Amino acid sequence: MNVYSEILETLKKQKIHMTLIDPARQAPEQSADIAWEAERAGTDYVMIGGSTEIDRNRMDETIREIKKKCGRKIIIFPGSSAMISPHADAIYFMSLLNSRSPEFLFRHQVRAAPHLKKMGIETIPMGYLVFYPGMTVGKVGEADLLDGNDPVPAISYSLAAEMMGMKLVYLESGSGSPSTVSPGVISAVKRETSVPIVVGGGIRDSETARKIAESGADIIVTGTIVEGCTDIYDRLMPIIKAVHSSNMNRF
Ligand code: 1GP
């Protein structure tokens, strides 16, 4: 079964937690340690990516190291056309829909496509929307940041993503953000669209994770909370438990 079908199957039973690891932030062996701890805490998938440009070798090495220690499937969350690897299980084939730059709307994708075809890697089409404050991805991706409290543009973008055939919509407030996308915006997007909704940025405790899940997020992503710390299991486990036990607004 491919990764996207597996995600849909899982969502019939429970919501999903994904751990984002930025391969630029630590050596491949340390990324593997994070993935192992996250798996132990119950995370469902490992996402590899970030906004800092890194090369193919670093991607390959990081994913190979993670595969040695962690049994979870790995999905690439690319910041550029260079961030691809045949060792991953899938890649989000994503467009930053509220970017002003054709690079992030479509050009990186055009550059990567022939390489991805050769690799035979599963591509999951995804609409990516960056909300205020946006953090690094908002700047690098030249985003016209969406208002995290206004559901109207968020609904329009999400509907457009769905109508273009995208299989996921990702509502992002930026890695390390002090705030998350508001539950009101998430529930409005959930009401109006029918593809699974991914939410990330600024989720650091179980109460916030529960609120985000209950408002309609199907997949909850955390990243920063596991960076540079030794108590990864203790930090992640309650968040993942909150996500898995959330039954409201299920897909
Ligand atoms: C970033 O949404 C993810 O793309 C994760 O954000 O690092 O704030 O958890 P955090």
PDB file of C-alpha atoms and ligand atoms in Angstrom:
ATOM      1  CA  MET A   1       0.000   0.000   0.000  1.00  0.00           C
ATOM      2  CA  ASN A   2       1.392   3.434  -0.853  1.00  0.00           C
ATOM      3  CA  VAL A   3       1.913   6.085   1.823  1.00  0.00           C
ATOM      4  CA  TYR A   4      -1.098   8.217   0.884  1.00  0.00           C
ATOM      5  CA  SER A   5      -3.504   5.229   0.906  1.00  0.00           C
ATOM      6  CA  GLU A   6      -2.027   4.188   4.235  1.00  0.00           C
ATOM      7  CA  ILE A   7      -2.653   7.701   5.622  1.00  0.00           C
ATOM      8  CA  LEU A   8      -6.290   7.544   4.480  1.00  0.00           C
ATOM      9  CA  GLU A   9      -6.700   4.085   6.054  1.00  0.00           C
ATOM     10  CA  THR A  10      -5.189   5.274   9.351  1.00  0.00           C
ATOM     11  CA  LEU A  11      -7.436   8.341   9.410  1.00  0.00           C
ATOM     12  CA  LYS A  12     -10.481   6.041   9.465  1.00  0.00           C
ATOM     13  CA  LYS A  13      -9.258   4.899  12.879  1.00  0.00           C
ATOM     14  CA  GLN A  14      -7.401   7.852  14.375  1.00  0.00           C
ATOM     15  CA  LYS A  15      -5.686  11.147  13.742  1.00  0.00           C
ATOM     16  CA  ILE A  16      -2.023  11.149  12.789  1.00  0.00           C
ATOM     17  CA  HIS A  17       1.059  12.716  14.350  1.00  0.00           C
ATOM     18  CA  MET A  18       4.139  13.423  12.254  1.00  0.00           C
ATOM     19  CA  THR A  19       7.575  14.414  13.546  1.00  0.00           C
ATOM     20  CA  LEU A  20       9.453  16.929  11.424  1.00  0.00           C
ATOM     21  CA  ILE A  21      13.236  16.673  11.449  1.00  0.00           C
ATOM     22  CA  ASP A  22      15.306  19.378   9.776  1.00  0.00           C
ATOM     23  CA  PRO A  23      18.422  17.642   8.376  1.00  0.00           C
ATOM     24  CA  ALA A  24      20.322  20.948   8.402  1.00  0.00           C
ATOM     25  CA  ARG A  25      20.090  21.305  12.180  1.00  0.00           C
ATOM     26  CA  GLN A  26      22.153  18.282  13.238  1.00  0.00           C
ATOM     27  CA  ALA A  27      24.371  15.479  11.927  1.00  0.00           C
ATOM     28  CA  PRO A  28      22.589  12.521  10.246  1.00  0.00           C
ATOM     29  CA  GLU A  29      23.299  10.239  13.249  1.00  0.00           C
ATOM     30  CA  GLN A  30      21.597  12.711  15.585  1.00  0.00           C
ATOM     31  CA  SER A  31      18.621  13.012  13.253  1.00  0.00           C
ATOM     32  CA  ALA A  32      18.364   9.224  13.490  1.00  0.00           C
ATOM     33  CA  ASP A  33      18.392   9.391  17.302  1.00  0.00           C
ATOM     34  CA  ILE A  34      15.530  11.909  17.220  1.00  0.00           C
ATOM     35  CA  ALA A  35      13.539   9.678  14.861  1.00  0.00           C
ATOM     36  CA  TRP A  36      14.086   6.659  17.077  1.00  0.00           C
ATOM     37  CA  GLU A  37      12.876   8.499  20.189  1.00  0.00           C
ATOM     38  CA  ALA A  38       9.893   9.894  18.293  1.00  0.00           C
ATOM     39  CA  GLU A  39       8.931   6.402  17.163  1.00  0.00           C
ATOM     40  CA  ARG A  40       9.190   5.179  20.744  1.00  0.00           C
ATOM     41  CA  ALA A  41       6.858   8.022  21.794  1.00  0.00           C
ATOM     42  CA  GLY A  42       4.330   6.859  19.181  1.00  0.00           C
ATOM     43  CA  THR A  43       4.765   9.187  16.202  1.00  0.00           C
ATOM     44  CA  ASP A  44       3.247   7.825  12.988  1.00  0.00           C
ATOM     45  CA  TYR A  45       5.555   9.248  10.300  1.00  0.00           C
ATOM     46  CA  VAL A  46       8.857  11.082  10.079  1.00  0.00           C
ATOM     47  CA  MET A  47       8.992  14.147   7.834  1.00  0.00           C
ATOM     48  CA  ILE A  48      12.410  15.315   6.641  1.00  0.00           C
ATOM     49  CA  GLY A  49      12.790  18.889   5.490  1.00  0.00           C
ATOM     50  CA  GLY A  50      13.098  22.564   6.244  1.00  0.00           C
ATOM     51  CA  SER A  51      13.786  25.939   4.732  1.00  0.00           C
ATOM     52  CA  THR A  52      17.591  25.821   4.937  1.00  0.00           C
ATOM     53  CA  GLU A  53      19.039  24.753   1.633  1.00  0.00           C
ATOM     54  CA  ILE A  54      20.919  21.442   1.851  1.00  0.00           C
ATOM     55  CA  ASP A  55      22.243  19.129  -0.836  1.00  0.00           C
ATOM     56  CA  ARG A  56      21.236  15.676  -2.033  1.00  0.00           C
ATOM     57  CA  ASN A  57      24.070  13.976  -0.119  1.00  0.00           C
ATOM     58  CA  ARG A  58      22.885  15.314   3.220  1.00  0.00           C
ATOM     59  CA  MET A  59      19.326  14.193   2.437  1.00  0.00           C
ATOM     60  CA  ASP A  60      20.477  10.708   1.388  1.00  0.00           C
ATOM     61  CA  GLU A  61      22.738  10.285   4.396  1.00  0.00           C
ATOM     62  CA  THR A  62      20.145  11.525   6.881  1.00  0.00           C
ATOM     63  CA  ILE A  63      17.412   9.254   5.530  1.00  0.00           C
ATOM     64  CA  ARG A  64      19.751   6.242   5.389  1.00  0.00           C
ATOM     65  CA  GLU A  65      20.769   6.788   9.032  1.00  0.00           C
ATOM     66  CA  ILE A  66      17.135   7.188  10.121  1.00  0.00           C
ATOM     67  CA  LYS A  67      16.176   3.968   8.332  1.00  0.00           C
ATOM     68  CA  LYS A  68      18.816   2.080  10.333  1.00  0.00           C
ATOM     69  CA  LYS A  69      17.195   3.057  13.636  1.00  0.00           C
ATOM     70  CA  CYS A  70      13.558   3.854  13.004  1.00  0.00           C
ATOM     71  CA  GLY A  71      10.815   1.799  11.390  1.00  0.00           C
ATOM     72  CA  ARG A  72       8.478   4.682  10.583  1.00  0.00           C
ATOM     73  CA  LYS A  73       7.901   5.686   6.971  1.00  0.00           C
ATOM     74  CA  ILE A  74       9.772   8.795   5.864  1.00  0.00           C
ATOM     75  CA  ILE A  75       8.145  11.585   3.872  1.00  0.00           C
ATOM     76  CA  ILE A  76      10.243  14.388   2.407  1.00  0.00           C
ATOM     77  CA  PHE A  77       8.949  17.906   3.122  1.00  0.00           C
ATOM     78  CA  PRO A  78      11.139  19.731   0.600  1.00  0.00           C
ATOM     79  CA  GLY A  79      12.329  23.309   0.870  1.00  0.00           C
ATOM     80  CA  SER A  80      13.745  23.197  -2.662  1.00  0.00           C
ATOM     81  CA  SER A  81      14.222  20.993  -5.721  1.00  0.00           C
ATOM     82  CA  ALA A  82      17.564  19.792  -4.257  1.00  0.00           C
ATOM     83  CA  MET A  83      15.894  18.226  -1.238  1.00  0.00           C
ATOM     84  CA  ILE A  84      14.995  14.895  -2.774  1.00  0.00           C
ATOM     85  CA  SER A  85      16.211  11.347  -2.155  1.00  0.00           C
ATOM     86  CA  PRO A  86      15.376   7.888  -3.477  1.00  0.00           C
ATOM     87  CA  HIS A  87      15.640   6.492   0.053  1.00  0.00           C
ATOM     88  CA  ALA A  88      12.463   8.157   1.338  1.00  0.00           C
ATOM     89  CA  ASP A  89       9.084   6.437   1.135  1.00  0.00           C
ATOM     90  CA  ALA A  90       7.288   9.459  -0.335  1.00  0.00           C
ATOM     91  CA  ILE A  91       7.629  13.173  -0.958  1.00  0.00           C
ATOM     92  CA  TYR A  92       5.084  15.957  -0.606  1.00  0.00           C
ATOM     93  CA  PHE A  93       4.880  17.354  -4.124  1.00  0.00           C
ATOM     94  CA  MET A  94       3.885  20.718  -2.784  1.00  0.00           C
ATOM     95  CA  SER A  95       3.214  24.228  -3.936  1.00  0.00           C
ATOM     96  CA  LEU A  96       3.383  27.207  -1.583  1.00  0.00           C
ATOM     97  CA  LEU A  97       0.125  28.598  -2.898  1.00  0.00           C
ATOM     98  CA  ASN A  98       0.345  32.023  -1.258  1.00  0.00           C
ATOM     99  CA  SER A  99       3.908  32.687  -2.428  1.00  0.00           C
ATOM    100  CA  ARG A 100       4.608  35.677  -4.653  1.00  0.00           C
ATOM    101  CA  SER A 101       7.448  33.771  -6.279  1.00  0.00           C
ATOM    102  CA  PRO A 102       7.014  31.411  -9.227  1.00  0.00           C
ATOM    103  CA  GLU A 103       9.975  29.476  -7.757  1.00  0.00           C
ATOM    104  CA  PHE A 104       7.875  28.224  -4.838  1.00  0.00           C
ATOM    105  CA  LEU A 105       4.653  28.025  -6.792  1.00  0.00           C
ATOM    106  CA  PHE A 106       5.938  25.802  -9.578  1.00  0.00           C
ATOM    107  CA  ARG A 107       9.599  26.089 -10.687  1.00  0.00           C
ATOM    108  CA  HIS A 108      11.201  23.926  -7.988  1.00  0.00           C
ATOM    109  CA  GLN A 109       8.612  21.285  -8.839  1.00  0.00           C
ATOM    110  CA  VAL A 110       9.443  21.428 -12.563  1.00  0.00           C
ATOM    111  CA  ARG A 111      13.157  21.007 -11.794  1.00  0.00           C
ATOM    112  CA  ALA A 112      12.558  18.075  -9.441  1.00  0.00           C
ATOM    113  CA  ALA A 113       9.948  16.179 -11.476  1.00  0.00           C
ATOM    114  CA  PRO A 114      12.212  14.282 -13.918  1.00  0.00           C
ATOM    115  CA  HIS A 115      14.520  13.225 -11.057  1.00  0.00           C
ATOM    116  CA  LEU A 116      11.570  12.024  -8.975  1.00  0.00           C
ATOM    117  CA  LYS A 117      10.286  10.027 -11.926  1.00  0.00           C
ATOM    118  CA  LYS A 118      13.652   8.308 -12.296  1.00  0.00           C
ATOM    119  CA  MET A 119      13.711   7.554  -8.561  1.00  0.00           C
ATOM    120  CA  GLY A 120      10.231   6.075  -8.718  1.00  0.00           C
ATOM    121  CA  ILE A 121       9.342   7.745  -5.412  1.00  0.00           C
ATOM    122  CA  GLU A 122       5.676   8.262  -4.450  1.00  0.00           C
ATOM    123  CA  THR A 123       4.634  11.900  -4.844  1.00  0.00           C
ATOM    124  CA  ILE A 124       1.786  13.269  -2.719  1.00  0.00           C
ATOM    125  CA  PRO A 125       0.370  16.490  -4.188  1.00  0.00           C
ATOM    126  CA  MET A 126      -0.110  19.043  -1.425  1.00  0.00           C
ATOM    127  CA  GLY A 127      -1.251  22.656  -1.182  1.00  0.00           C
ATOM    128  CA  TYR A 128       0.899  24.515   1.347  1.00  0.00           C
ATOM    129  CA  LEU A 129      -0.432  27.699   2.961  1.00  0.00           C
ATOM    130  CA  VAL A 130       1.703  29.872   5.216  1.00  0.00           C
ATOM    131  CA  PHE A 131      -0.012  31.977   7.861  1.00  0.00           C
ATOM    132  CA  TYR A 132       1.208  34.839  10.029  1.00  0.00           C
ATOM    133  CA  PRO A 133       3.911  35.025  11.489  1.00  0.00           C
ATOM    134  CA  GLY A 134       5.351  32.617   8.896  1.00  0.00           C
ATOM    135  CA  MET A 135       8.846  32.542  10.433  1.00  0.00           C
ATOM    136  CA  THR A 136      11.683  31.435   8.089  1.00  0.00           C
ATOM    137  CA  VAL A 137       9.471  29.713   5.538  1.00  0.00           C
ATOM    138  CA  GLY A 138       7.342  32.841   5.209  1.00  0.00           C
ATOM    139  CA  LYS A 139      10.438  34.910   4.352  1.00  0.00           C
ATOM    140  CA  VAL A 140      12.313  32.391   2.238  1.00  0.00           C
ATOM    141  CA  GLY A 141       9.125  31.340   0.446  1.00  0.00           C
ATOM    142  CA  GLU A 142       8.140  34.983  -0.217  1.00  0.00           C
ATOM    143  CA  ALA A 143       4.681  34.334   1.166  1.00  0.00           C
ATOM    144  CA  ASP A 144       1.853  36.833   1.283  1.00  0.00           C
ATOM    145  CA  LEU A 145       1.120  35.663   4.805  1.00  0.00           C
ATOM    146  CA  LEU A 146      -2.464  34.651   5.522  1.00  0.00           C
ATOM    147  CA  ASP A 147      -4.205  36.011   8.599  1.00  0.00           C
ATOM    148  CA  GLY A 148      -4.258  33.163  11.101  1.00  0.00           C
ATOM    149  CA  ASN A 149      -7.646  34.323  12.362  1.00  0.00           C
ATOM    150  CA  ASP A 150      -9.455  35.023   9.084  1.00  0.00           C
ATOM    151  CA  PRO A 151     -11.112  31.938   7.600  1.00  0.00           C
ATOM    152  CA  VAL A 152     -12.173  33.519   4.278  1.00  0.00           C
ATOM    153  CA  PRO A 153      -8.856  33.511   2.341  1.00  0.00           C
ATOM    154  CA  ALA A 154      -7.867  30.213   3.984  1.00  0.00           C
ATOM    155  CA  ILE A 155     -11.047  28.590   2.650  1.00  0.00           C
ATOM    156  CA  SER A 156     -10.520  29.991  -0.861  1.00  0.00           C
ATOM    157  CA  TYR A 157      -6.923  28.762  -1.027  1.00  0.00           C
ATOM    158  CA  SER A 158      -7.839  25.347   0.368  1.00  0.00           C
ATOM    159  CA  LEU A 159     -10.734  24.911  -2.051  1.00  0.00           C
ATOM    160  CA  ALA A 160      -8.471  25.924  -4.943  1.00  0.00           C
ATOM    161  CA  ALA A 161      -5.907  23.340  -3.793  1.00  0.00           C
ATOM    162  CA  GLU A 162      -8.548  20.645  -3.684  1.00  0.00           C
ATOM    163  CA  MET A 163      -9.975  21.622  -7.076  1.00  0.00           C
ATOM    164  CA  MET A 164      -6.461  21.431  -8.565  1.00  0.00           C
ATOM    165  CA  GLY A 165      -6.309  17.819  -7.374  1.00  0.00           C
ATOM    166  CA  MET A 166      -4.080  18.251  -4.366  1.00  0.00           C
ATOM    167  CA  LYS A 167      -4.487  15.411  -1.893  1.00  0.00           C
ATOM    168  CA  LEU A 168      -3.557  17.287   1.281  1.00  0.00           C
ATOM    169  CA  VAL A 169      -3.786  20.877   2.499  1.00  0.00           C
ATOM    170  CA  TYR A 170      -1.116  22.044   4.963  1.00  0.00           C
ATOM    171  CA  LEU A 171      -1.915  25.025   7.204  1.00  0.00           C
ATOM    172  CA  GLU A 172       1.424  26.341   8.491  1.00  0.00           C
ATOM    173  CA  SER A 173       2.250  29.176  10.874  1.00  0.00           C
ATOM    174  CA  GLY A 174       6.006  28.542  10.560  1.00  0.00           C
ATOM    175  CA  SER A 175       8.449  26.350  12.408  1.00  0.00           C
ATOM    176  CA  GLY A 176       9.148  27.756  15.874  1.00  0.00           C
ATOM    177  CA  SER A 177       6.186  30.122  15.640  1.00  0.00           C
ATOM    178  CA  PRO A 178       4.951  31.613  18.939  1.00  0.00           C
ATOM    179  CA  SER A 179       1.361  31.018  17.770  1.00  0.00           C
ATOM    180  CA  THR A 180      -0.523  28.348  15.830  1.00  0.00           C
ATOM    181  CA  VAL A 181      -3.099  28.709  13.072  1.00  0.00           C
ATOM    182  CA  SER A 182      -6.306  29.461  14.970  1.00  0.00           C
ATOM    183  CA  PRO A 183      -8.798  26.654  15.688  1.00  0.00           C
ATOM    184  CA  GLY A 184     -11.487  28.819  14.012  1.00  0.00           C
ATOM    185  CA  VAL A 185      -9.590  28.838  10.716  1.00  0.00           C
ATOM    186  CA  ILE A 186      -8.887  25.116  10.929  1.00  0.00           C
ATOM    187  CA  SER A 187     -12.539  24.237  11.559  1.00  0.00           C
ATOM    188  CA  ALA A 188     -13.702  26.525   8.727  1.00  0.00           C
ATOM    189  CA  VAL A 189     -11.309  24.861   6.272  1.00  0.00           C
ATOM    190  CA  LYS A 190     -12.381  21.452   7.561  1.00  0.00           C
ATOM    191  CA  ARG A 191     -16.058  22.290   6.993  1.00  0.00           C
ATOM    192  CA  GLU A 192     -15.550  23.485   3.429  1.00  0.00           C
ATOM    193  CA  THR A 193     -13.048  20.982   2.049  1.00  0.00           C
ATOM    194  CA  SER A 194     -12.794  17.229   1.858  1.00  0.00           C
ATOM    195  CA  VAL A 195      -9.064  16.409   1.709  1.00  0.00           C
ATOM    196  CA  PRO A 196      -7.106  15.680   4.905  1.00  0.00           C
ATOM    197  CA  ILE A 197      -5.818  18.801   6.640  1.00  0.00           C
ATOM    198  CA  VAL A 198      -2.281  18.992   8.000  1.00  0.00           C
ATOM    199  CA  VAL A 199      -1.518  21.610  10.660  1.00  0.00           C
ATOM    200  CA  GLY A 200       1.873  22.615  12.002  1.00  0.00           C
ATOM    201  CA  GLY A 201       3.870  25.414  13.523  1.00  0.00           C
ATOM    202  CA  GLY A 202       4.055  26.377  17.191  1.00  0.00           C
ATOM    203  CA  ILE A 203       2.524  23.229  18.687  1.00  0.00           C
ATOM    204  CA  ARG A 204       4.483  22.548  21.865  1.00  0.00           C
ATOM    205  CA  ASP A 205       2.107  20.988  24.397  1.00  0.00           C
ATOM    206  CA  SER A 206      -0.659  18.422  24.567  1.00  0.00           C
ATOM    207  CA  GLU A 207      -3.424  20.920  25.263  1.00  0.00           C
ATOM    208  CA  THR A 208      -2.647  22.876  22.095  1.00  0.00           C
ATOM    209  CA  ALA A 209      -2.312  19.649  20.098  1.00  0.00           C
ATOM    210  CA  ARG A 210      -5.720  18.501  21.352  1.00  0.00           C
ATOM    211  CA  LYS A 211      -7.351  21.844  20.458  1.00  0.00           C
ATOM    212  CA  ILE A 212      -5.851  21.762  16.952  1.00  0.00           C
ATOM    213  CA  ALA A 213      -6.931  18.142  16.437  1.00  0.00           C
ATOM    214  CA  GLU A 214     -10.435  18.732  17.762  1.00  0.00           C
ATOM    215  CA  SER A 215     -10.940  21.748  15.546  1.00  0.00           C
ATOM    216  CA  GLY A 216     -10.447  19.523  12.511  1.00  0.00           C
ATOM    217  CA  ALA A 217      -6.763  18.926  11.788  1.00  0.00           C
ATOM    218  CA  ASP A 218      -6.299  15.345  10.591  1.00  0.00           C
ATOM    219  CA  ILE A 219      -2.508  15.349  10.729  1.00  0.00           C
ATOM    220  CA  ILE A 220      -0.611  17.282  13.388  1.00  0.00           C
ATOM    221  CA  VAL A 221       3.070  18.101  12.839  1.00  0.00           C
ATOM    222  CA  THR A 222       5.606  19.017  15.502  1.00  0.00           C
ATOM    223  CA  GLY A 223       9.254  19.798  14.878  1.00  0.00           C
ATOM    224  CA  THR A 224      10.966  22.339  17.134  1.00  0.00           C
ATOM    225  CA  ILE A 225       9.956  20.602  20.343  1.00  0.00           C
ATOM    226  CA  VAL A 226      12.394  17.739  19.681  1.00  0.00           C
ATOM    227  CA  GLU A 227      15.351  19.872  18.598  1.00  0.00           C
ATOM    228  CA  GLY A 228      18.416  20.041  20.806  1.00  0.00           C
ATOM    229  CA  CYS A 229      16.907  18.324  23.849  1.00  0.00           C
ATOM    230  CA  THR A 230      17.510  15.039  25.632  1.00  0.00           C
ATOM    231  CA  ASP A 231      13.973  14.336  26.869  1.00  0.00           C
ATOM    232  CA  ILE A 232      12.374  13.802  23.473  1.00  0.00           C
ATOM    233  CA  TYR A 233      10.182  10.909  24.618  1.00  0.00           C
ATOM    234  CA  ASP A 234       8.759  12.829  27.593  1.00  0.00           C
ATOM    235  CA  ARG A 235       8.038  15.904  25.516  1.00  0.00           C
ATOM    236  CA  LEU A 236       6.429  14.086  22.599  1.00  0.00           C
ATOM    237  CA  MET A 237       4.480  11.284  24.237  1.00  0.00           C
ATOM    238  CA  PRO A 238       1.697  13.462  25.773  1.00  0.00           C
ATOM    239  CA  ILE A 239       1.290  15.408  22.513  1.00  0.00           C
ATOM    240  CA  ILE A 240       0.993  12.218  20.474  1.00  0.00           C
ATOM    241  CA  LYS A 241      -1.426  10.728  22.995  1.00  0.00           C
ATOM    242  CA  ALA A 242      -3.628  13.841  22.709  1.00  0.00           C
ATOM    243  CA  VAL A 243      -3.618  13.558  18.903  1.00  0.00           C
ATOM    244  CA  HIS A 244      -4.389   9.827  18.852  1.00  0.00           C
ATOM    245  CA  SER A 245      -7.179  10.093  21.403  1.00  0.00           C
ATOM    246  CA  SER A 246      -8.919  13.014  19.677  1.00  0.00           C
ATOM    247  CA  ASN A 247     -12.187  11.846  18.169  1.00  0.00           C
ATOM    248  CA  MET A 248     -13.836  15.145  17.337  1.00  0.00           C
ATOM    249  CA  ASN A 249     -14.101  16.177  13.679  1.00  0.00           C
ATOM    250  CA  ARG A 250     -12.589  12.907  12.475  1.00  0.00           C
ATOM    251  CA  PHE A 251     -11.864  12.455   8.753  1.00  0.00           C
TER     252      PHE A 251
HETATM  253  C1  1GP B   1       7.067  23.325  10.411  1.00  0.00           C
HETATM  254  O1  1GP B   1       4.879  22.896  10.970  1.00  0.00           O
HETATM  255  C2  1GP B   1       6.160  22.447  11.174  1.00  0.00           C
HETATM  256  O2  1GP B   1       6.839  23.176   9.064  1.00  0.00           O
HETATM  257  C3  1GP B   1       6.561  22.273  12.609  1.00  0.00           C
HETATM  258  O3  1GP B   1       6.570  23.481  13.349  1.00  0.00           O
HETATM  259  O4  1GP B   1       8.767  23.415  14.477  1.00  0.00           O
HETATM  260  O5  1GP B   1       6.955  24.894  15.355  1.00  0.00           O
HETATM  261  O6  1GP B   1       6.802  22.427  15.614  1.00  0.00           O
HETATM  262  P1  1GP B   1       7.320  23.557  14.784  1.00  0.00           P
END
